[in-house]
mmCIF file of C-alpha atoms in Angstrom:
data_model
loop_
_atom_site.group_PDB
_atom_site.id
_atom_site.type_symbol
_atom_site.label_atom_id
_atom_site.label_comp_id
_atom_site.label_asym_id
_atom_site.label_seq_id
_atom_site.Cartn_x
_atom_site.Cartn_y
_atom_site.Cartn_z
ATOM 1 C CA UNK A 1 0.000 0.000 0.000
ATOM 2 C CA UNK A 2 2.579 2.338 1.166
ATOM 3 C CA UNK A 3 5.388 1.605 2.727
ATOM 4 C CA UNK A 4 8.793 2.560 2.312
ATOM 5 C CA UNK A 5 10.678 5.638 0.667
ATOM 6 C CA UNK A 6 7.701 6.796 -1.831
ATOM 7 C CA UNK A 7 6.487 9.980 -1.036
ATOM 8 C CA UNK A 8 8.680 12.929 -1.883
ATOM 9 C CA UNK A 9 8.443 16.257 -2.757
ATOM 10 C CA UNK A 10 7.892 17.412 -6.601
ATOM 11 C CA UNK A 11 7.669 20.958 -5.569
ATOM 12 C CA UNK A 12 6.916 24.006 -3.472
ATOM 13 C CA UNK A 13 4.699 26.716 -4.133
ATOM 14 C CA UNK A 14 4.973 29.581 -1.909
ATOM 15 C CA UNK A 15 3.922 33.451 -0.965
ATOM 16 C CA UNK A 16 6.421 34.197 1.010
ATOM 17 C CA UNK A 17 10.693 33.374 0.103
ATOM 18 C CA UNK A 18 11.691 33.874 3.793
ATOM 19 C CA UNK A 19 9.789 30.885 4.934
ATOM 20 C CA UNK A 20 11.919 28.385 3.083
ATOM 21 C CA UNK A 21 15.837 28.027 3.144
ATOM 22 C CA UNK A 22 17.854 25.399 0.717
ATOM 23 C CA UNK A 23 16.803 22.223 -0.382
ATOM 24 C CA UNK A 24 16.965 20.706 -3.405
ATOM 25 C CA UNK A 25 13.786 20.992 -4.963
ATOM 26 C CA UNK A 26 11.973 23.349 -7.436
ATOM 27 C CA UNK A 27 10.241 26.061 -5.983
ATOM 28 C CA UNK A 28 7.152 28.456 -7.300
ATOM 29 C CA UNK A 29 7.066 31.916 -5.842
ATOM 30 C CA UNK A 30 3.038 33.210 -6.413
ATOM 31 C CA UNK A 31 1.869 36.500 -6.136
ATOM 32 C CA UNK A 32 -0.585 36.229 -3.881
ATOM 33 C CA UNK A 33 -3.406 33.053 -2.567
ATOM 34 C CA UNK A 34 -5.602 32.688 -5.534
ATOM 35 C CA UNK A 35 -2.321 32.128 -7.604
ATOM 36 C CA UNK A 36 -0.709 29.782 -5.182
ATOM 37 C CA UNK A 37 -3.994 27.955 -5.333
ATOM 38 C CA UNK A 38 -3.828 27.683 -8.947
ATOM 39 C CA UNK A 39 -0.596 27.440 -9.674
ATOM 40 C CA UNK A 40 -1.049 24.282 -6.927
ATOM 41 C CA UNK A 41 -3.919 22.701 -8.651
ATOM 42 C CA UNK A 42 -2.430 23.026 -12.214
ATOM 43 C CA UNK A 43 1.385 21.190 -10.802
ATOM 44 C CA UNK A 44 -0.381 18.878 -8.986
ATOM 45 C CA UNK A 45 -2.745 17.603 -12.439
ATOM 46 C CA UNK A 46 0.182 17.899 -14.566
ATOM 47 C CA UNK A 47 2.640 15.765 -12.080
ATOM 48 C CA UNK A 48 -0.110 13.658 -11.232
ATOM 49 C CA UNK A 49 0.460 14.504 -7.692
ATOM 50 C CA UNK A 50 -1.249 15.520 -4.608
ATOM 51 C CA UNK A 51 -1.385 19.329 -2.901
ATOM 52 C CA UNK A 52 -0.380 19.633 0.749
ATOM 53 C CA UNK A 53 -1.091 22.289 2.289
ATOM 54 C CA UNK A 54 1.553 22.800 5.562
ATOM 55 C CA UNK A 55 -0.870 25.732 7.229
ATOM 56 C CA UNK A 56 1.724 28.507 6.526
ATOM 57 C CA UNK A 57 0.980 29.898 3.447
ATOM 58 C CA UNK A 58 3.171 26.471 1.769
ATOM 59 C CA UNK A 59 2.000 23.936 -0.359
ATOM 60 C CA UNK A 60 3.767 21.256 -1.365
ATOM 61 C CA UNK A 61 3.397 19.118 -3.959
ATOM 62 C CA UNK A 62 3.819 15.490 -3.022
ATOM 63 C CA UNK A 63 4.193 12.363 -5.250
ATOM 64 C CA UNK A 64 2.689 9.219 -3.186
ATOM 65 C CA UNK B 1 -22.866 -41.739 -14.743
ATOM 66 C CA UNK B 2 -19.869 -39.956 -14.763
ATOM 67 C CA UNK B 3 -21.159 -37.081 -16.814
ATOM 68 C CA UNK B 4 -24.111 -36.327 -13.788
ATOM 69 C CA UNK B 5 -21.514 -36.127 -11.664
ATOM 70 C CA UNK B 6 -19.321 -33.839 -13.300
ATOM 71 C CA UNK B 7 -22.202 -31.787 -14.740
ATOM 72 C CA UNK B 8 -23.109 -30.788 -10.699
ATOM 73 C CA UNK B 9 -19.874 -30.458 -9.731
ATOM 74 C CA UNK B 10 -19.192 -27.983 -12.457
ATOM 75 C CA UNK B 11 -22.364 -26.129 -12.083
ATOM 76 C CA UNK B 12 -20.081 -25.150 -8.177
ATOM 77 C CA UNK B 13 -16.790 -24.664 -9.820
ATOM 78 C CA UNK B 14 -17.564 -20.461 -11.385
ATOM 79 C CA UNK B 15 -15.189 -18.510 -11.083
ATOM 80 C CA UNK B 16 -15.522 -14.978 -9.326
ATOM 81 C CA UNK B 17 -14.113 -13.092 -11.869
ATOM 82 C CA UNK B 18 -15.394 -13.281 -15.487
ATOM 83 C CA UNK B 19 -12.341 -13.844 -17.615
ATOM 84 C CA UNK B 20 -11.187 -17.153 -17.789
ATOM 85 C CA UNK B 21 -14.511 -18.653 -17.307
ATOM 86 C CA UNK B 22 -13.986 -21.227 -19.355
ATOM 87 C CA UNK B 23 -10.860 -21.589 -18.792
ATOM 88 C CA UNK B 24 -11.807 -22.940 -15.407
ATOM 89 C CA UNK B 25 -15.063 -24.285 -16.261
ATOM 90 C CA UNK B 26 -12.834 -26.811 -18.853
ATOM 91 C CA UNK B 27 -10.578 -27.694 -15.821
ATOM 92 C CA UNK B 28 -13.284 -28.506 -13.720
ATOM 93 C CA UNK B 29 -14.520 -30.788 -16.156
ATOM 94 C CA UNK B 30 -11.475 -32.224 -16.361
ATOM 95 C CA UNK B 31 -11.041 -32.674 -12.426
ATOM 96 C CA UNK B 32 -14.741 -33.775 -11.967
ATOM 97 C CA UNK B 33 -13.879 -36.623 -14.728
ATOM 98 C CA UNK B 34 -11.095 -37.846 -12.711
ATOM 99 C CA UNK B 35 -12.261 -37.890 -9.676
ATOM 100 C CA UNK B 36 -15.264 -40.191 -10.937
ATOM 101 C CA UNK B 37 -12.803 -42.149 -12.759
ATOM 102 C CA UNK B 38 -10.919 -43.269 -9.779
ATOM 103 C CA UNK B 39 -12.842 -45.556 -7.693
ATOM 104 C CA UNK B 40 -13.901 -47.818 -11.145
ATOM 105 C CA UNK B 41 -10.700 -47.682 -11.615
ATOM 106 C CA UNK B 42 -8.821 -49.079 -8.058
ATOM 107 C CA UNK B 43 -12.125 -51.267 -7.807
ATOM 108 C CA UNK B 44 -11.296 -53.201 -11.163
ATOM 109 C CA UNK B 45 -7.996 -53.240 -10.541
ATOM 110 C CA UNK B 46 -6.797 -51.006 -13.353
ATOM 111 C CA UNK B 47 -2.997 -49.887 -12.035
ATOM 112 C CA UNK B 48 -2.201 -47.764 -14.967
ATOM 113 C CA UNK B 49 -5.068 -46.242 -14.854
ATOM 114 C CA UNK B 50 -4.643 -45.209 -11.418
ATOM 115 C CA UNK B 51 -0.982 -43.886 -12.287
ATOM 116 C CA UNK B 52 -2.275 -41.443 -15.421
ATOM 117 C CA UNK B 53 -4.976 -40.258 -12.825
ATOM 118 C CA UNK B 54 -2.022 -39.302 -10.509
ATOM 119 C CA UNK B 55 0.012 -37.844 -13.250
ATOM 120 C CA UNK B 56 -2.930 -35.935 -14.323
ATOM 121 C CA UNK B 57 -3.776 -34.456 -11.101
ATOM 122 C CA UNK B 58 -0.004 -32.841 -10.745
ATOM 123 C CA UNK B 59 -1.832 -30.448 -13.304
ATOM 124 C CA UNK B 60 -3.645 -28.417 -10.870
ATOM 125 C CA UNK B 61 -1.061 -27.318 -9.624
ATOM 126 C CA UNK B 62 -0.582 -25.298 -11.854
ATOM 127 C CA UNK B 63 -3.824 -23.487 -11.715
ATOM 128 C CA UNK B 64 -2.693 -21.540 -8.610
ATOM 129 C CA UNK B 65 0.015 -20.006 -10.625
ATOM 130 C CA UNK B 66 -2.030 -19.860 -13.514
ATOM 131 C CA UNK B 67 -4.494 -17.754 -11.791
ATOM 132 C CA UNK B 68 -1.821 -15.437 -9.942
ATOM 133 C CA UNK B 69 -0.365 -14.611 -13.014
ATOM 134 C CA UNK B 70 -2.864 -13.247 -15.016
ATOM 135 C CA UNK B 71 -4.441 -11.208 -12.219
ATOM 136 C CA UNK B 72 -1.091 -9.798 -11.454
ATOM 137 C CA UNK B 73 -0.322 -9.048 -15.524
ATOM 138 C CA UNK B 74 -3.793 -6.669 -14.980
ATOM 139 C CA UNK B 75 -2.464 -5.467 -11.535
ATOM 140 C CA UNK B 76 -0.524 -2.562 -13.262
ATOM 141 C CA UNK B 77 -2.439 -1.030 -14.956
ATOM 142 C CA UNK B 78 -5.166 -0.861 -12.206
ATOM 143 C CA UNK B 79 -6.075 2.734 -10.219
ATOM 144 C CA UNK B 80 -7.171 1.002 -7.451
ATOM 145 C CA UNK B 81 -5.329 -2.008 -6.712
ATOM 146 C CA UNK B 82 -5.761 -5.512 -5.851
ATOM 147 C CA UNK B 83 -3.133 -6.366 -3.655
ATOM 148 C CA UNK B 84 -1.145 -8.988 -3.694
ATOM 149 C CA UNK B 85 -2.634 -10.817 -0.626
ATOM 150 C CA UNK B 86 -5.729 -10.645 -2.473
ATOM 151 C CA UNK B 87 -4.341 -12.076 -5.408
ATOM 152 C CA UNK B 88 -2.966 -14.934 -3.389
ATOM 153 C CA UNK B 89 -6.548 -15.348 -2.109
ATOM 154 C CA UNK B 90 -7.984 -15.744 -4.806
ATOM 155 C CA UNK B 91 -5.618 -18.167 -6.725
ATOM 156 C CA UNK B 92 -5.497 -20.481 -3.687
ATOM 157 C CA UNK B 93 -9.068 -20.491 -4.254
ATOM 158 C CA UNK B 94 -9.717 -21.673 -7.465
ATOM 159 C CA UNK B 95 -6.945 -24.259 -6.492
ATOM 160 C CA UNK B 96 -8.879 -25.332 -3.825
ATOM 161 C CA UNK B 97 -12.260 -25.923 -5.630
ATOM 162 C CA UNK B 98 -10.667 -28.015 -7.691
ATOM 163 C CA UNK B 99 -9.462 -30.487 -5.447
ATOM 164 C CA UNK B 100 -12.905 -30.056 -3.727
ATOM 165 C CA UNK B 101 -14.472 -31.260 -7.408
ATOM 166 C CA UNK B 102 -12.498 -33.930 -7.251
ATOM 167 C CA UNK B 103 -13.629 -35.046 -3.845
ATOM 168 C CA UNK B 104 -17.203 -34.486 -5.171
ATOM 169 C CA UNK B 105 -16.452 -36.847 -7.520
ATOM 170 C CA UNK B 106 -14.428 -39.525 -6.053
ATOM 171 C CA UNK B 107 -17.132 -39.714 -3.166
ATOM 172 C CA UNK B 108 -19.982 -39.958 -5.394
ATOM 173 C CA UNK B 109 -18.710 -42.382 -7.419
ATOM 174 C CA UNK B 110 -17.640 -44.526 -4.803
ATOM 175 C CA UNK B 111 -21.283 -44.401 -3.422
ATOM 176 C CA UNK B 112 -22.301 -45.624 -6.679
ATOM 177 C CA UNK B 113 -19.752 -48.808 -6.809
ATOM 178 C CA UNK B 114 -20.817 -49.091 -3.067
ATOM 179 C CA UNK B 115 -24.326 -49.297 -2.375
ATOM 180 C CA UNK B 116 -26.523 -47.715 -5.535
ATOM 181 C CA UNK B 117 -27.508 -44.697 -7.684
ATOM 182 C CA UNK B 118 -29.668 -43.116 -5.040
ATOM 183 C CA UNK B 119 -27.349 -42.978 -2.257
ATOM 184 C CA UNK B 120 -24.706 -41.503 -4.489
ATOM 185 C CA UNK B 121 -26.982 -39.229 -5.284
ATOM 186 C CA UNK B 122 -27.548 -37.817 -1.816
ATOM 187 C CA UNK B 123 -23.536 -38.502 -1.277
ATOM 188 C CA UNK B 124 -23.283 -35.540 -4.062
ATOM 189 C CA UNK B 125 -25.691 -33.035 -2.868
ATOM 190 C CA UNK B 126 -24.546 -33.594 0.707
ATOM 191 C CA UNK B 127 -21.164 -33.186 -0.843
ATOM 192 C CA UNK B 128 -21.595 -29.960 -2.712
ATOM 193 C CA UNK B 129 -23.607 -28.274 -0.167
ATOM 194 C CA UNK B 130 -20.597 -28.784 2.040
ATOM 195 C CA UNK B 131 -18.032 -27.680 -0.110
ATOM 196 C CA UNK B 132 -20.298 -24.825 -0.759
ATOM 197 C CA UNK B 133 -20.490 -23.969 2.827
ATOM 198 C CA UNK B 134 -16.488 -24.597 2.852
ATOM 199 C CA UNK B 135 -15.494 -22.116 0.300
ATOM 200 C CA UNK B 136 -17.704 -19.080 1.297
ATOM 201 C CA UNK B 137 -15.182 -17.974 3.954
ATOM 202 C CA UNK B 138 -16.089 -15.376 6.426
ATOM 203 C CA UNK B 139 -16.552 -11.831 5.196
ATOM 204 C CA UNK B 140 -15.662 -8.551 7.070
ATOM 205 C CA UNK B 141 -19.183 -7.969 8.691
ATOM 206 C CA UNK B 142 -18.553 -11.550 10.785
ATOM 207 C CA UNK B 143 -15.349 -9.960 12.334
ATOM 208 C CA UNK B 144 -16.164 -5.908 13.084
ATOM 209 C CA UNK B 145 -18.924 -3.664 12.291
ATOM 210 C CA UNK B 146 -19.325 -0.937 10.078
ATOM 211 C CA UNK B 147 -20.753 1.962 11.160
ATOM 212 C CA UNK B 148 -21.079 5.592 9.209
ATOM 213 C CA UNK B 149 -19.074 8.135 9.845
ATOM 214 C CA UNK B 150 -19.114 11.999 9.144
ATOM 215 C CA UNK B 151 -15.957 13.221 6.476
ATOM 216 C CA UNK B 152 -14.815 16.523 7.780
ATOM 217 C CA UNK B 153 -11.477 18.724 7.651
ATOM 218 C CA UNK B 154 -9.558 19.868 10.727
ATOM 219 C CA UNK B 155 -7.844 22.773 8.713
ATOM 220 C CA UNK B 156 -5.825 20.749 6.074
ATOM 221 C CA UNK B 157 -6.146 17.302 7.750
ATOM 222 C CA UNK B 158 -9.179 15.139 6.217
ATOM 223 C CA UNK B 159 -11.041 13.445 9.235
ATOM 224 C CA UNK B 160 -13.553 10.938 9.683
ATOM 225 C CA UNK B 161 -14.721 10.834 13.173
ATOM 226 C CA UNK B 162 -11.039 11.422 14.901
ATOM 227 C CA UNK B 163 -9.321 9.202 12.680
ATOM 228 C CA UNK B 164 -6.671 11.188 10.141
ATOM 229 C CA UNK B 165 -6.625 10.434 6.553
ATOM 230 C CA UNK B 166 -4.127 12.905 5.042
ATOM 231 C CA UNK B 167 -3.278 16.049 3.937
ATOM 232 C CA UNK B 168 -5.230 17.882 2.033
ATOM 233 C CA UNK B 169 -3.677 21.479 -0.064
ATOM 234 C CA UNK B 170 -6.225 22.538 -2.444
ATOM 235 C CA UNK B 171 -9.473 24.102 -1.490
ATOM 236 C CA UNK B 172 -11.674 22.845 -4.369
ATOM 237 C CA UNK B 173 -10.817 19.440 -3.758
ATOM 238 C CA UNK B 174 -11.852 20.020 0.178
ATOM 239 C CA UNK B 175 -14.722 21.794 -1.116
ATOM 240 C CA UNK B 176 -15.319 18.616 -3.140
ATOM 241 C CA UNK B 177 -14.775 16.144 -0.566
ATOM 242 C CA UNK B 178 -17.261 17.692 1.781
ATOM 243 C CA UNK B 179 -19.627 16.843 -0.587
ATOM 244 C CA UNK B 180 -19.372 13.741 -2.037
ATOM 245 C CA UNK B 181 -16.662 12.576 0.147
ATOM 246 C CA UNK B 182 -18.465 8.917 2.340
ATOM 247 C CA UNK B 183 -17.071 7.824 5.529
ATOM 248 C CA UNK B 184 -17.289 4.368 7.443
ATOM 249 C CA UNK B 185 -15.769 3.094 10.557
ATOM 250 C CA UNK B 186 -14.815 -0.531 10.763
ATOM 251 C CA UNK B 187 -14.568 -1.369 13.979
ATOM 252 C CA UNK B 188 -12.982 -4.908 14.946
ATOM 253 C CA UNK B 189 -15.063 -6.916 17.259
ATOM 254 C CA UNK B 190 -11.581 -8.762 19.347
ATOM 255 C CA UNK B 191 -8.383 -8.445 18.809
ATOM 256 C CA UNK B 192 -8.053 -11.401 15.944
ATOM 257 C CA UNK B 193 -10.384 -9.070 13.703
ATOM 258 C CA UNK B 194 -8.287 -5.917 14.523
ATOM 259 C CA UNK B 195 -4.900 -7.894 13.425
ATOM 260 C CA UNK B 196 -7.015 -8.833 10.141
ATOM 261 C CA UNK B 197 -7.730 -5.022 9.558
ATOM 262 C CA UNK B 198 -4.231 -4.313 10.224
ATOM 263 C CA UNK B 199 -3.000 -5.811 7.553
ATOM 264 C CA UNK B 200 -2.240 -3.205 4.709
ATOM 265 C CA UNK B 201 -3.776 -6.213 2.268
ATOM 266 C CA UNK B 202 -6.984 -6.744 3.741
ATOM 267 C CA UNK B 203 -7.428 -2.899 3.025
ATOM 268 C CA UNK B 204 -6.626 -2.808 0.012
ATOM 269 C CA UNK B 205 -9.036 -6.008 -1.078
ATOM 270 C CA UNK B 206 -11.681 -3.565 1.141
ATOM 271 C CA UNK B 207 -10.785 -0.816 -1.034
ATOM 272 C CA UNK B 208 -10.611 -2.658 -3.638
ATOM 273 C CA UNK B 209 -14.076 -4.377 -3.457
ATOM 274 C CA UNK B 210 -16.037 -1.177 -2.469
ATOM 275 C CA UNK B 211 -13.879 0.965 -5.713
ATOM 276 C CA UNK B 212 -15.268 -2.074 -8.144
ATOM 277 C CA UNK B 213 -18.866 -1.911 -7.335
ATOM 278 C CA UNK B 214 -19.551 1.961 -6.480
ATOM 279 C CA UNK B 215 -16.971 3.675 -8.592
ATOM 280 C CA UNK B 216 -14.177 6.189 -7.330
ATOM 281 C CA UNK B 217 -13.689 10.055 -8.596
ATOM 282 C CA UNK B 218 -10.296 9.061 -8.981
ATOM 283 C CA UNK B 219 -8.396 9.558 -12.245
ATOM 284 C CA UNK B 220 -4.910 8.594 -13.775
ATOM 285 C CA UNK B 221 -3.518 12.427 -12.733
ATOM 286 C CA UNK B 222 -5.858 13.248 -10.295
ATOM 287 C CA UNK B 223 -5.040 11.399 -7.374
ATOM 288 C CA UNK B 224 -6.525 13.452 -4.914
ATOM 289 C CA UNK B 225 -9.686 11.788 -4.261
ATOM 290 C CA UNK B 226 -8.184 8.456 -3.629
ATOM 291 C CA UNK B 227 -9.460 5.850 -1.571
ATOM 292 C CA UNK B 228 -8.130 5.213 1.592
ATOM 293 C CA UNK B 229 -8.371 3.183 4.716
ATOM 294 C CA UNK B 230 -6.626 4.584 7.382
ATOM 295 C CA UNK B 231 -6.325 2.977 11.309
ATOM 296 C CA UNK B 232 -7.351 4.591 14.336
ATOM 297 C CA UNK B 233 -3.993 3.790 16.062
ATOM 298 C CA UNK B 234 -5.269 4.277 19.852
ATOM 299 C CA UNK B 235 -8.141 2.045 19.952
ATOM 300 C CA UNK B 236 -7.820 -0.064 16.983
ATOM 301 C CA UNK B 237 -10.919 0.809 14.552
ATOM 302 C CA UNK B 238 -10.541 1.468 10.821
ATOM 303 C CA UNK B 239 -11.627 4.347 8.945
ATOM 304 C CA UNK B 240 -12.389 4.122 4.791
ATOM 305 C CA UNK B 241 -12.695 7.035 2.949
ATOM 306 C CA UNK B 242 -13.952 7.252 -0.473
ATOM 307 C CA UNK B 243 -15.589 9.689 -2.839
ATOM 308 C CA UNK B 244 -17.994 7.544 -4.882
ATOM 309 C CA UNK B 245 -19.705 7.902 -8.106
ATOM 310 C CA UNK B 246 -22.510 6.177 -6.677
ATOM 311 C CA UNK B 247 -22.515 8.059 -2.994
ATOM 312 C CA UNK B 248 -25.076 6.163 -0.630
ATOM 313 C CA UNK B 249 -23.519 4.874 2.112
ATOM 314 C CA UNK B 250 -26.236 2.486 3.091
ATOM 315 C CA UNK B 251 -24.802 0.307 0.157
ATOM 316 C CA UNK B 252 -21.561 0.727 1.033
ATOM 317 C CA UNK B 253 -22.087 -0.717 4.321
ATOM 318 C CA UNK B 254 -22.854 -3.844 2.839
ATOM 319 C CA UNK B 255 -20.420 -4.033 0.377
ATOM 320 C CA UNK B 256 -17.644 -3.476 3.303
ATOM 321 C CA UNK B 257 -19.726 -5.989 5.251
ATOM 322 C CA UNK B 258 -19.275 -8.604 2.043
ATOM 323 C CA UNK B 259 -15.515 -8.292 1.423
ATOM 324 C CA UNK B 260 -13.869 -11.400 2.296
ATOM 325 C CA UNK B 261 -11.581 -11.937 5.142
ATOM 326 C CA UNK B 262 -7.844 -13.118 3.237
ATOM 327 C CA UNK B 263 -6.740 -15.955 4.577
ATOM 328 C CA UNK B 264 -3.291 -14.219 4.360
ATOM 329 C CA UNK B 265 -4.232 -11.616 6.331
ATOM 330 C CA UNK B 266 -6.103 -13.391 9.201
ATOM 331 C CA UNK B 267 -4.874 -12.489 12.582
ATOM 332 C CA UNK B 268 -4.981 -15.750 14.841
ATOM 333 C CA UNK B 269 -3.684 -13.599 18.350
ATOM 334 C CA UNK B 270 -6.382 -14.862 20.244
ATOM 335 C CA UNK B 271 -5.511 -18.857 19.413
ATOM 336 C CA UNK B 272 -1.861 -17.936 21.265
ATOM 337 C CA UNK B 273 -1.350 -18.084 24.880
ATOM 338 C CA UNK B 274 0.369 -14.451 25.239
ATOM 339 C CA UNK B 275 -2.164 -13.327 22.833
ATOM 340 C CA UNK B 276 -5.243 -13.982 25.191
ATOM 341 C CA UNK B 277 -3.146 -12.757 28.690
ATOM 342 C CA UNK B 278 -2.482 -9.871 26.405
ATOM 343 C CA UNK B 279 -5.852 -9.077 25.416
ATOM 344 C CA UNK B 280 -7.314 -8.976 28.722
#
């Protein structure tokens, strides 16, 4: 079902630089909510991934 | 008097799944002949008779495998998996009612080179009622109950009742999910049925079962909506989430209730000494 090393993440999509330091993964600065939200959705559909949403004004996008 | 035999026996021997039908319909033929072959064929004496009908039955072996593979060749390309405990299930199955065929067979004929045609009549009936009763198994509704549940969000966390099911980012698809989204608890009735549920397998064939009959929102990129069956790790209790094409959760019930219990999965704490101090 799923166990083991299969999630990781694809992406971040973000409002605000400042909360994030390093890492080694694309990330997708939005203007503002609705384009976070959007921008979200539309990496998600094309990755065939799922959104996370970490409460902080991050989303993640997560392969499982 | 052979052909009765075999005609009743194979009227038992369909398969769950439609493909291969015949496939196994032709191999129960073939195992209801030889088990009605067998006692003519000791009783005459007829040795090399009797050492074909060995030789012959080595083939069923093979149906296990036979079976395995072709579910697991469809396995891939699946959204909603089988699992292989559930594939294992199944194939041991089909193995299984073929030996039982044979054993229809063998006793009925016997009866008939023993006493007369109507005794080996009710030797059959007796004999495929039996197996019958044999192969049903138990189902998930004899080992916990399913109860509804409500789907709700705890900011980004999907809930049902107080059990987590993940993470969810996107407001449309929450928005979506509190609307179509179906809950049920499963809760174990001891601690043999909460091993069972345990087992990521017997999920999956739950998932599995429920996904096949009422139809999932889930698509090949859009794996948000995904099924899922997720534990209540303090007290035990399963919760299954789905978002349904078909949402009425009075079906659903039953469906869960109807899933078989995999022999692979089945939790036998209780039978062990520790187990029962333990579960006190």
């Amino acid at each position: 079902m799923d166990n083991g090393m299969r999630d990781y993440i694809l992406a971040i999509i973000t409002t605000d630089l400042s909360l994030l330091q390093g890492g080694g993964c694309p990330v997708f600065l939005a203007k503002d909510a609705t384009q976070q939200n959007k921008i979200s959705m539309l990496l998600a559909r094309i990755l065939g991934a799922n959104v996370h949403d970490l409460e902080n004004g991050v989303y993640l996008i997560v392969k499982h | 008097m052979a052909r009765w035999i075999m005609l009743r026996s194979d009227y038992r021997h369909y398969p769950t799944y439609p493909h291969g039908q015949l496939t196994h319909l032709a191999l129960g033929f073939i195992a209801a002949c030889l088990g009605a072959v067998a006692v003519p064929a000791i009783a005459k004496p007829d040795y090399v008779a009797v050492t074909f009908l060995v030789l012959a039955a080595q083939q069923f072996r093979d149906i296990r495998s036979m079976e395995r593979d072709t579910l697991e060749s469809l396995e891939s390309t699946k959204l909603i998996r089988r699992g292989n405990d559930y594939i294992e299930g199944i194939a041991r199955v089909f193995e299984a009612r073929n030996y039982l065929t044979i054993l229809t067979a063998l006793i009925t004929s016997a009866a008939v080179q023993i006493f007369s045609w109507p005794y080996a009549l009710i030797a059959a009936s007796i004999c495929i009622y039996g197996s019958v009763k044999l192969m049903s198994g138990r189902k998930v509704g004899d080992i916990a109950d399913i109860i509804p549940a409500q789907v709700h969000f705890n900011e980004s966390l999907l809930m049902v009742d107080d059990v987590v099911i993940m993470n969810v980012g996107l407001e449309q698809t929450r928005n979506k999910i509190e609307k179509d989204g179906m809950g049920v608890l499963i809760k174990p009735k001891n601690d043999d049925a909460r091993l069972t549920l345990d087992v990521p397998g017997q999920r999956m064939a739950i998932i599995h079962d429920v996904v096949s009959i009422l139809g999932s929102k889930v698509d090949m990129n859009e794996m948000d909506l995904a099924p899922m069956a997720r534990k209540q790790v303090d007290k035990g209790y399963l919760a299954l989430f789905l978002v349904a094409n078909e949402p009425d959760i009075q079906y659903l019930i039953e469906i869960v209730k109807r899933v078989p219990v995999l022999e692979s999965a089945q939790g036998t704490a209780l039978s062990s000494f520790y187990g029962k101090k333990a579960a006190d």
